[in-house]
Amino acid sequence: MASLDKRAKEYWKENIKYVLILLSIWFLVSYVFGIFLAEPLNAIRIGGAKLGFWFAQQGSIYVFVILIFVYVRLMNKLDKKYEFDEI
Amino acid sequence: MSVQTWTFIIVGLTFALYIGIAIWSRAGSTSEFYVAGGGVHPVANGMATAADWMSAASFISMAGLISFMGYDGAVFLMGWTGGYVLLALLLAPYLRKFGKFTVPDFIGDRYYSNVARTVAVVCAIIVSFTYVAGQMRGVGVVFSRFLEVDITTGVYIGMAIVFFYAVLGGMKGITYTQVAQYCVLIFAYMVPAFFISIAMTGNVIPQLGLIGDVTDGSGMALLDKLDQLHTELGFAEYTTGTKTMTDVFAITFALMVGTAGLPHVIVRFFTVPKVKDARVSAGWALVFIAILYTTAPAIAAFARTNLINTVSNEQYASMPEWFKKWEETGLIAFTDKNEDGIIQYVGDKDKNELTIDRDIMVLANPEIANLPNWVIALVAAGGLAAALSTAAGLLLVISTAISRDLIKMQIKPDVTEKGELMWARIGAVFAVIVAGYFGINPPGFVAAVVALAFGLAAASFFPAIVLGVFDKRMNREGAIAGMVIGISLMLWYMLKFKFGIFDGGKDAVAALQPGWWFGISPEGFGTVAMTVNLIIALIVSRLTPAPPQEVQDIVEDIRVPRGAGSAHVH
């Protein structure tokens, strides 16, 4: 295993990458789907609701929950990979 | 049995439960008082966070607000849930690794400065007090409506209960009471929602009912039906809303960032044993919150449809009993402008004859839908659980700010553990009394300020904490300059455009609207103030000396999980 310093740097780099990807999805479902593109998306329907409206009041919240649990899973794996998991 | 008898029984039982838990989980040390000894299971902590977070406003007012705002209500739904993603990804794990008790602790140590610590203490106290006053008021309102005592007595009863478990149990007592309170409040929220969803759409799950068809035989989708009703009566279409896109964006963002920066939410992540527990705990908190937050828009749409169907173009004389009862409280008002004895509820202000306070939608909903009396009593108990759990969490932040951030860290560092614990309890007593005072004598601006508290938290704490973790070069000068300028700008904008202080008071506010920066309302201005804070902090930090080596080492250390001891006394 590499030195502690190097491990910490690489661990941090991967962490930042995960955070950026997940926050892009966070931004996409709430701000892009729920606000900026809500009007065009309203032409599509999910059940009896317009899609833009649905993302703003329902869909984005479901995605938020999923995002956190995906992050937890990714980070638990990353902790193990770089041996930073808590004993 | 009558509603009142049911209310006495259900509220009495839940209060007995809270007190029982408080006695069982008394705090014996400062660590137990501040962070429940750092040994709370992540799922239990998630539940406690959800109860802590969902206040009287979420429980009582939010569905009503959405019901009147339509699409625009999304700012609350996304704003108050999306913040947990930021919390889980950017704050919670690192603050847990840092392993102390409060937000000012982190700011003070990371920026090696008691000035920074004091700025943080002041921000924490301002934010928490504005919040807690609103909660005590909520307790008073529920008591007065359902137990028919006056609001002042209601506030006293609420104070006594919170006093008991917050002062005795500290964080430990509060955490386990909040778990019980979450169960009460979610049960109370969901039961009427199931009933109404079945009645209106034939689907037991409200989230599916919202996208389902109405059962009146028309075969129309519920939301289409509602849009049609709105258009006929001259209201804006329910699913499109009236705010500008920029403003919707700014308010949502300010609420998200504000949520992640609220001290009483952040401090909950100090109570779990490990860094990975802090991450997953944020996930559980959001699950428990999302159950209520995805139900609220369904209730809003059901209640709106139900209300219009019940009152619009009907004889005033034939209104059901609940209508008369709420009329007595002044929260529903009817003036027969054209004197035809029929209620005209329309979008045109000159012809509209009915005004409805949006706060009553959740409380009146079971009555509007003709649900059994015990359901109505349950909603009262749920509203109390929501208000009390949030009040207790906020009181703890205030008492901790006094005993730890002021007495222990600044005024009297040699205080013994026993002495510090005593100060924490004195702080809690003081906070309960002040909160009660504001509950009984609410300053007219409380409701307005609660919404703005998010802007203040966004403009002050959030950038300082995030930069403290993600930017190793961030130093004392940058963080203090950012926080002071961010919160001052927010306060100034709020005073100017919300209270009209510089232009002749509240009456001038409406005329000032064209002057809004980028068309952003004061509620959304936290987004701008936060950005300014961030930019100032980055510029100032690059022009001043780097933080000392030992501080840079702290940053390195909090970035990796291994070695997070239990939250300990230093």
XYZ file of C-alpha atoms in Angstrom:
657
model
C 0.000 0.000 0.000
C 1.153 3.509 -0.817
C 2.069 6.015 1.847
C -0.673 7.449 4.018
C -0.324 10.851 2.397
C -0.706 9.539 -1.133
C -3.628 7.318 -0.163
C -5.399 10.264 1.434
C -4.911 12.378 -1.709
C -6.299 9.730 -4.036
C -9.163 8.956 -1.682
C -10.091 12.643 -1.648
C -9.899 12.906 -5.450
C -12.307 10.033 -5.936
C -14.620 11.409 -3.261
C -14.767 14.768 -5.075
C -15.556 12.981 -8.325
C -18.518 11.139 -6.714
C -19.790 14.324 -5.100
C -19.664 16.230 -8.397
C -21.516 13.500 -10.305
C -24.210 13.102 -7.653
C -24.702 16.862 -7.282
C -25.108 17.169 -11.066
C -27.990 14.704 -10.883
C -29.351 16.607 -7.865
C -29.300 19.802 -9.929
C -30.774 18.143 -13.002
C -33.893 16.641 -11.396
C -34.786 19.633 -9.228
C -33.690 22.765 -11.047
C -33.606 21.625 -14.669
C -36.588 19.214 -14.754
C -38.629 20.838 -11.985
C -38.055 24.516 -12.819
C -36.190 25.507 -16.024
C -37.675 22.870 -18.316
C -40.923 22.381 -16.363
C -43.018 23.967 -19.076
C -41.848 21.911 -22.075
C -41.856 18.773 -19.898
C -45.478 19.440 -18.994
C -46.365 18.231 -22.498
C -45.424 14.730 -21.331
C -47.612 13.038 -18.724
C -46.984 10.590 -15.931
C -50.353 9.100 -14.981
C -52.684 12.035 -14.552
C -49.925 14.571 -13.830
C -47.834 16.790 -16.080
C -44.210 15.670 -15.911
C -42.647 19.064 -15.054
C -45.143 19.561 -12.222
C -44.585 16.008 -11.018
C -40.800 16.443 -10.876
C -41.216 19.670 -8.911
C -43.601 18.216 -6.319
C -42.772 14.488 -6.228
C -40.047 13.101 -8.476
C -37.148 15.239 -7.334
C -37.728 14.184 -3.695
C -37.588 10.474 -4.590
C -34.343 11.046 -6.489
C -32.840 12.947 -3.508
C -33.407 9.912 -1.267
C -31.812 7.566 -3.807
C -28.811 9.893 -4.267
C -27.916 9.810 -0.559
C -28.073 6.028 -0.353
C -25.968 5.675 -3.523
C -23.412 8.033 -1.973
C -23.369 5.984 1.245
C -22.706 2.801 -0.737
C -19.982 4.353 -2.899
C -18.226 5.882 0.108
C -18.346 2.708 2.191
C -16.605 0.921 -0.689
C -14.105 3.758 -1.101
C -13.308 3.739 2.634
C -12.458 0.030 2.398
C -10.446 0.392 -0.816
C -8.135 2.981 0.727
C -8.254 1.410 4.191
C -9.839 4.440 5.785
C -12.849 2.513 7.073
C -13.439 2.875 10.769
C -12.453 -0.019 12.983
C -67.391 10.404 21.880
C -66.895 14.087 21.108
C -63.817 15.512 19.407
C -62.796 17.162 22.653
C -62.912 13.978 24.725
C -60.902 12.164 22.069
C -58.379 15.015 21.994
C -57.913 14.902 25.771
C -57.348 11.142 25.677
C -54.935 11.069 22.720
C -52.959 14.192 23.653
C -52.824 13.019 27.291
C -51.470 9.607 26.309
C -48.783 11.036 24.013
C -47.658 13.538 26.665
C -47.410 10.768 29.266
C -45.246 8.848 26.791
C -42.880 11.812 26.235
C -42.455 12.379 29.968
C -41.882 8.681 30.609
C -39.098 8.668 28.009
C -37.590 11.821 29.512
C -37.304 10.201 32.944
C -35.832 7.010 31.495
C -33.160 8.887 29.497
C -31.846 11.559 31.893
C -28.463 13.029 30.981
C -25.618 12.406 33.454
C -22.692 14.072 31.654
C -22.082 17.021 29.328
C -21.463 14.590 26.494
C -24.892 13.038 27.065
C -26.444 16.475 27.393
C -24.882 17.860 24.185
C -24.753 14.865 21.853
C -26.553 12.001 23.668
C -23.162 10.418 24.423
C -22.557 9.968 20.668
C -24.178 6.537 20.737
C -27.471 6.932 18.870
C -28.311 4.339 16.200
C -28.350 5.936 12.703
C -31.983 4.963 11.986
C -33.139 6.327 15.349
C -31.112 9.470 14.680
C -32.724 9.760 11.248
C -36.148 9.605 12.860
C -35.185 12.142 15.519
C -33.742 14.446 12.834
C -36.984 14.198 10.870
C -39.052 15.164 13.941
C -36.577 17.895 14.837
C -36.744 19.246 11.317
C -40.481 19.030 10.648
C -41.982 21.836 12.650
C -45.473 23.116 13.202
C -44.983 24.870 9.866
C -44.372 21.609 7.978
C -47.183 19.796 9.726
C -49.868 22.449 9.971
C -49.112 25.087 7.346
C -47.247 23.520 4.431
C -50.023 21.533 2.716
C -52.285 24.573 3.092
C -49.662 26.837 1.536
C -49.193 24.490 -1.413
C -52.928 24.202 -1.786
C -53.122 27.960 -2.346
C -49.862 28.293 -4.316
C -50.252 25.311 -6.659
C -47.070 24.654 -8.635
C -45.165 27.399 -6.769
C -45.482 25.321 -3.574
C -42.651 23.240 -5.033
C -40.177 25.770 -3.621
C -40.898 24.368 -0.131
C -41.086 20.747 -1.201
C -37.760 20.734 -3.049
C -36.128 23.392 -0.881
C -36.724 21.615 2.409
C -35.686 18.164 1.160
C -32.873 18.895 -1.312
C -30.829 20.416 1.512
C -30.333 16.931 2.964
C -28.402 15.896 -0.140
C -26.009 18.801 0.493
C -25.881 17.879 4.170
C -25.001 14.239 3.470
C -22.462 14.950 0.715
C -20.801 18.133 1.936
C -21.201 18.517 5.698
C -22.409 15.710 7.956
C -19.561 13.171 7.642
C -16.815 15.791 8.066
C -18.409 17.502 11.033
C -18.864 14.099 12.677
C -15.194 13.314 12.108
C -14.253 16.674 13.582
C -16.043 15.319 16.638
C -17.066 18.177 18.862
C -20.423 19.451 19.990
C -21.542 22.554 18.142
C -21.295 24.512 14.894
C -19.494 27.452 16.577
C -17.011 24.828 17.893
C -16.132 23.930 14.331
C -15.986 27.522 13.085
C -13.888 28.617 16.077
C -11.340 25.780 15.777
C -11.136 25.632 11.988
C -10.614 29.378 11.742
C -8.435 29.538 14.883
C -10.264 32.579 16.122
C -12.632 33.520 18.926
C -13.991 36.325 16.744
C -15.167 33.733 14.219
C -16.569 31.653 17.091
C -18.517 34.637 18.443
C -19.891 35.544 15.003
C -21.100 31.940 14.699
C -22.679 31.966 18.196
C -24.583 35.161 17.406
C -25.820 33.741 14.067
C -26.884 30.474 15.753
C -28.844 32.279 18.462
C -30.607 34.655 16.027
C -31.633 31.822 13.716
C -32.817 29.550 16.551
C -34.826 32.158 18.438
C -36.831 33.346 15.445
C -37.672 29.742 14.797
C -38.605 28.704 18.296
C -41.013 31.602 18.795
C -43.045 30.323 15.855
C -43.162 26.828 17.375
C -44.523 27.936 20.739
C -47.176 29.916 18.898
C -48.110 26.754 16.973
C -48.517 24.861 20.252
C -50.772 27.631 21.569
C -52.961 27.621 18.453
C -53.517 23.849 18.508
C -54.375 23.909 22.209
C -56.825 26.750 21.850
C -58.644 25.239 18.890
C -58.952 21.672 20.126
C -58.984 21.918 23.908
C -60.771 25.239 24.009
C -58.344 26.827 26.459
C -56.972 30.242 25.525
C -53.721 30.529 23.570
C -51.710 31.790 26.575
C -52.628 28.745 28.693
C -51.768 26.559 25.721
C -48.309 28.117 25.511
C -47.759 27.578 29.266
C -48.650 23.893 28.987
C -46.288 23.524 26.026
C -43.495 25.306 27.906
C -43.918 23.020 30.912
C -43.626 19.879 28.792
C -40.580 21.039 26.795
C -38.988 22.353 29.975
C -39.330 18.958 31.565
C -37.559 16.874 28.988
C -35.137 19.396 27.501
C -33.759 20.567 30.852
C -33.682 17.124 32.416
C -32.567 15.014 29.493
C -30.587 17.329 27.232
C -29.847 15.830 23.827
C -30.308 12.298 25.133
C -33.828 12.957 26.412
C -34.683 15.003 23.331
C -33.464 12.360 20.875
C -35.549 9.528 22.251
C -38.603 11.735 22.770
C -38.255 12.890 19.170
C -38.293 9.290 17.949
C -41.660 8.854 19.700
C -42.855 12.208 18.404
C -41.983 11.270 14.842
C -44.126 8.142 15.107
C -47.051 10.155 16.485
C -46.808 12.911 13.914
C -46.403 10.716 10.834
C -49.280 8.467 11.920
C -51.425 11.541 12.491
C -50.516 12.937 9.080
C -50.999 9.763 7.085
C -54.301 8.431 8.483
C -56.455 11.323 7.209
C -54.435 11.335 3.968
C -55.319 7.663 3.322
C -59.002 8.283 4.023
C -59.204 11.326 1.776
C -57.201 9.716 -1.011
C -59.606 6.771 -1.100
C -62.624 9.050 -1.045
C -61.369 11.270 -3.859
C -59.427 8.962 -6.141
C -60.130 5.404 -5.010
C -56.402 4.900 -4.420
C -55.223 4.334 -0.846
C -51.704 5.740 -1.455
C -51.948 9.564 -1.600
C -48.822 9.832 -3.808
C -50.579 7.661 -6.421
C -53.897 9.379 -5.829
C -52.289 12.660 -6.839
C -51.581 11.318 -10.316
C -54.838 9.324 -10.444
C -58.374 10.050 -11.669
C -61.215 11.547 -9.649
C -64.044 9.235 -8.623
C -66.915 11.604 -9.458
C -67.656 9.670 -12.609
C -66.110 12.199 -14.989
C -63.068 10.005 -15.578
C -60.826 13.081 -15.478
C -57.376 13.146 -13.888
C -57.506 14.861 -10.484
C -55.027 17.570 -11.468
C -56.854 18.282 -14.743
C -60.084 18.602 -12.824
C -58.420 21.042 -10.455
C -56.935 23.076 -13.319
C -60.377 23.232 -14.880
C -62.007 24.425 -11.639
C -59.304 27.065 -11.226
C -59.697 28.353 -14.769
C -63.489 28.515 -14.456
C -63.259 30.551 -11.253
C -60.580 32.882 -12.605
C -57.632 31.608 -10.520
C -54.239 30.877 -12.099
C -53.941 27.288 -13.313
C -53.023 25.029 -10.356
C -50.168 23.228 -12.110
C -48.386 26.307 -13.533
C -48.160 28.906 -10.755
C -47.496 32.636 -10.835
C -43.942 33.300 -9.618
C -41.143 34.048 -12.105
C -38.718 31.258 -12.939
C -35.754 33.194 -11.472
C -37.549 33.690 -8.190
C -38.645 30.049 -7.932
C -35.031 29.052 -8.533
C -33.642 31.533 -5.978
C -36.115 30.627 -3.217
C -35.618 26.884 -3.714
C -31.843 27.255 -3.638
C -31.880 29.506 -0.568
C -34.088 27.034 1.316
C -31.872 24.080 0.364
C -28.652 25.761 1.409
C -30.331 27.243 4.485
C -31.525 23.790 5.549
C -28.008 22.430 5.310
C -26.758 25.388 7.374
C -29.252 25.246 10.257
C -27.409 24.564 13.519
C -30.148 22.424 15.106
C -30.078 20.093 12.110
C -26.293 19.910 11.809
C -25.818 19.131 15.496
C -27.920 15.959 15.157
C -25.112 14.379 13.127
C -22.742 14.668 16.084
C -24.817 12.108 17.980
C -24.013 8.981 15.933
C -21.032 6.709 16.672
C -19.154 6.797 13.322
C -18.577 8.846 10.173
C -20.365 6.309 8.007
C -23.302 6.434 10.426
C -23.514 10.187 9.858
C -23.823 9.638 6.096
C -26.476 6.940 6.277
C -28.289 8.780 9.033
C -28.833 11.741 6.683
C -30.324 9.252 4.213
C -32.740 7.868 6.822
C -33.683 11.365 7.931
C -34.643 12.202 4.346
C -36.643 8.970 3.974
C -38.700 9.837 7.054
C -39.115 13.434 5.904
C -39.987 12.410 2.337
C -42.929 10.322 3.572
C -44.576 13.520 4.784
C -43.251 15.779 2.037
C -44.510 13.643 -0.838
C -47.892 13.284 0.896
C -48.278 17.038 1.436
C -48.768 17.966 -2.258
C -51.391 15.218 -2.539
C -53.263 16.532 0.510
C -52.952 20.030 -0.944
C -54.575 19.056 -4.235
C -57.301 16.955 -2.537
C -58.122 19.696 -0.046
C -58.250 22.341 -2.749
C -60.633 20.314 -4.934
C -62.759 19.384 -1.929
C -62.938 22.959 -0.721
C -63.973 24.397 -4.094
C -66.595 21.685 -4.542
C -68.003 22.296 -1.061
C -68.203 26.085 -1.018
C -68.225 27.453 -4.551
C -71.665 28.686 -5.668
C -73.396 27.086 -2.701
C -75.937 28.612 -0.333
C -74.221 30.206 2.670
C -77.056 28.944 4.899
C -76.401 25.327 3.945
C -72.685 25.301 4.856
C -71.579 22.340 7.049
C -70.755 22.665 10.748
C -66.965 22.952 10.335
C -67.445 26.062 8.219
C -69.291 27.834 11.047
C -66.797 26.657 13.655
C -63.789 28.046 11.786
C -65.727 31.216 11.032
C -65.892 31.805 14.795
C -62.080 31.747 14.989
C -61.954 34.359 12.241
C -59.865 32.107 10.018
C -62.681 31.783 7.489
C -64.551 34.945 6.558
C -67.532 35.427 4.250
C -68.907 38.796 3.122
C -71.918 38.609 0.865
C -71.015 41.419 -1.543
C -73.893 40.978 -3.998
C -76.298 39.876 -1.254
C -77.576 36.763 -2.977
C -76.829 34.382 -0.096
C -74.531 32.323 -2.345
C -70.784 32.016 -1.832
C -68.805 33.423 -4.753
C -65.253 32.121 -4.393
C -63.410 33.509 -7.437
C -60.033 34.851 -8.546
C -61.297 38.405 -9.142
C -60.624 40.317 -5.918
C -63.585 42.672 -6.285
C -66.111 39.866 -6.689
C -64.567 37.287 -4.318
C -66.594 36.876 -1.115
C -64.626 34.273 0.806
C -61.232 34.470 2.507
C -59.656 31.380 4.004
C -56.554 31.326 6.190
C -54.222 28.796 4.587
C -53.066 27.553 8.012
C -56.344 25.785 8.654
C -56.250 23.410 5.684
C -54.558 20.498 7.447
C -56.436 20.977 10.710
C -59.805 21.378 9.019
C -59.219 18.766 6.333
C -60.526 15.770 8.347
C -63.679 17.733 9.139
C -64.120 18.853 5.539
C -63.832 15.215 4.480
C -66.218 14.038 7.241
C -63.716 11.776 8.987
C -64.431 10.216 12.419
C -63.764 12.256 15.568
C -60.736 10.257 16.674
C -58.930 11.191 13.446
C -59.474 14.882 14.181
C -58.052 14.394 17.693
C -55.097 12.525 16.239
C -54.262 15.471 13.968
C -54.182 17.742 17.033
C -51.731 15.386 18.786
C -49.618 15.255 15.613
C -49.455 19.042 15.361
C -48.326 19.225 18.990
C -45.679 16.536 18.446
C -44.300 18.443 15.450
C -44.150 21.754 17.297
C -42.726 20.370 20.563
C -40.004 18.267 18.930
C -38.695 21.208 16.913
C -38.903 23.578 19.878
C -36.868 21.160 22.018
C -34.154 20.797 19.368
C -33.840 24.564 19.028
C -33.764 25.125 22.781
C -30.877 22.720 23.005
C -28.885 24.723 20.442
C -29.483 27.887 22.424
C -28.594 26.347 25.783
C -25.461 24.768 24.320
C -24.436 28.061 22.737
C -24.622 29.633 26.201
C -22.991 26.908 28.304
C -20.324 25.717 25.894
C -19.585 28.347 23.273
C -19.784 31.274 25.689
C -19.105 30.087 29.273
C -16.737 27.150 28.684
C -14.862 28.323 25.578
C -14.664 32.041 26.267
C -15.607 33.298 29.716
C -14.635 30.577 32.174
C -12.502 27.847 30.572
C -11.754 26.180 33.944
C -15.409 25.342 34.635
C -15.866 21.756 35.871
C -17.961 19.265 33.952
C -20.622 19.446 36.649
C -20.580 23.238 36.474
C -20.866 23.204 32.688
C -23.822 20.826 32.888
C -25.465 23.189 35.352
C -24.890 26.112 32.991
C -26.389 24.077 30.138
C -29.538 23.534 32.224
C -29.685 27.204 33.208
C -29.340 28.063 29.516
C -32.244 25.739 28.689
C -34.439 27.330 31.397
C -33.605 30.785 30.061
C -34.363 29.712 26.482
C -37.722 28.132 27.428
C -38.810 31.323 29.188
C -37.831 33.606 26.310
C -39.479 31.277 23.774
C -42.651 31.203 25.861
C -42.647 34.985 26.048
C -42.517 35.246 22.256
C -45.220 32.575 21.983
C -47.584 34.632 24.146
C -46.593 38.038 22.744
C -45.688 37.234 19.161
C -44.018 40.168 17.428
C -45.912 40.786 14.194
C -42.910 39.806 12.136
C -42.384 36.227 13.388
C -43.994 34.478 10.454
C -42.029 36.589 8.001
C -38.757 36.108 9.831
C -39.025 32.314 10.055
C -38.867 32.097 6.263
C -35.944 34.511 6.265
C -34.042 32.531 8.913
C -33.107 30.178 6.075
C -31.659 33.068 4.132
C -29.622 34.067 7.177
C -28.314 30.533 7.704
C -27.482 30.249 3.992
C -25.693 33.593 3.940
C -23.603 32.901 7.057
C -22.846 29.276 8.004
C -23.050 27.253 4.846
C -20.088 28.733 2.913
C -17.909 28.911 6.036
C -18.388 25.215 6.815
C -18.128 23.914 3.248
C -15.003 25.974 2.516
C -13.571 24.869 5.851
C -13.640 21.275 4.612
C -13.132 21.580 0.859
C -10.688 24.489 0.653
C -7.571 23.908 2.725
C -6.286 27.381 1.906
C -9.352 29.090 3.435
C -8.243 31.173 6.403
C -9.572 33.201 9.314
C -9.686 36.497 7.424
C -11.579 35.058 4.454
C -14.172 33.202 6.535
C -14.923 36.108 8.870
C -15.144 38.638 6.014
C -17.459 36.274 4.101
C -19.754 35.579 7.060
C -20.015 39.216 8.176
C -20.638 40.605 4.682
C -22.980 37.747 3.725
C -25.243 38.060 6.759
C -25.168 41.894 6.699
C -26.197 41.976 3.048
C -29.016 39.525 3.784
C -30.209 41.563 6.781
C -30.086 44.781 4.774
C -32.079 43.335 1.860
C -34.615 41.876 4.290
C -35.054 45.176 6.161
C -35.322 47.138 2.943
C -37.612 44.957 0.851
C -39.539 42.980 3.479
C -40.027 45.563 6.216
C -39.557 48.775 4.238
C -37.478 50.256 7.072
C -35.653 52.751 4.849
C -38.731 53.829 2.885
C -41.400 54.465 5.485
C -42.420 51.073 6.872
C -44.428 48.060 5.776
C -46.861 50.008 3.607
C -44.072 50.954 1.229
C -43.013 47.341 0.627
C -45.278 46.590 -2.348
C -44.055 49.672 -4.243
C -40.424 48.598 -3.789
C -40.883 45.335 -5.677
C -39.590 46.704 -9.021
C -36.302 47.409 -7.206
C -35.642 43.744 -6.347
C -32.189 42.670 -7.485
C -32.536 40.375 -10.519
C -36.249 40.130 -9.659
C -35.467 38.042 -6.580
C -37.780 38.263 -3.541
C -36.324 38.651 0.009
C -37.148 34.953 0.641
C -34.861 33.967 -2.224
C -32.129 36.507 -1.586
C -30.178 34.033 0.561
C -28.963 32.599 -2.750
C -27.355 35.916 -3.719
C -25.992 36.652 -0.232
C -24.476 33.172 -0.044
C -22.764 33.626 -3.409
C -21.363 36.975 -2.278
C -20.096 35.364 0.950
C -18.393 32.632 -1.067
C -16.683 35.024 -3.505
C -15.535 37.455 -0.796
C -14.162 34.600 1.308
C -12.187 33.200 -1.639
C -10.729 36.569 -2.652
C -9.809 37.713 0.880
C -8.258 34.348 1.776
C -5.948 34.494 -1.268
C -4.725 37.977 -0.339
C -3.951 37.105 3.305
C -1.586 34.534 4.891
C -2.399 30.811 4.695
C -3.786 29.133 7.830
C -1.162 27.676 10.221
C 0.133 24.144 9.614
C -1.764 22.567 12.524
C -5.070 23.846 11.110
C -4.196 22.429 7.685
C -3.530 19.137 9.457
C -7.005 19.243 11.026
C -8.486 19.641 7.529
C -6.468 16.650 6.241
C -7.685 14.652 9.200
C -11.408 15.382 8.886
C -11.359 14.437 5.220
C -10.825 10.744 5.998
C -13.154 8.714 8.218
C -10.710 6.522 10.127
C -10.050 7.501 13.707
C -13.316 9.234 14.613
C -13.453 8.729 18.340
C -16.649 9.257 20.263
C -17.512 12.927 20.637
C -15.433 13.782 23.626
C -14.907 16.541 26.141
C -11.739 18.555 25.589
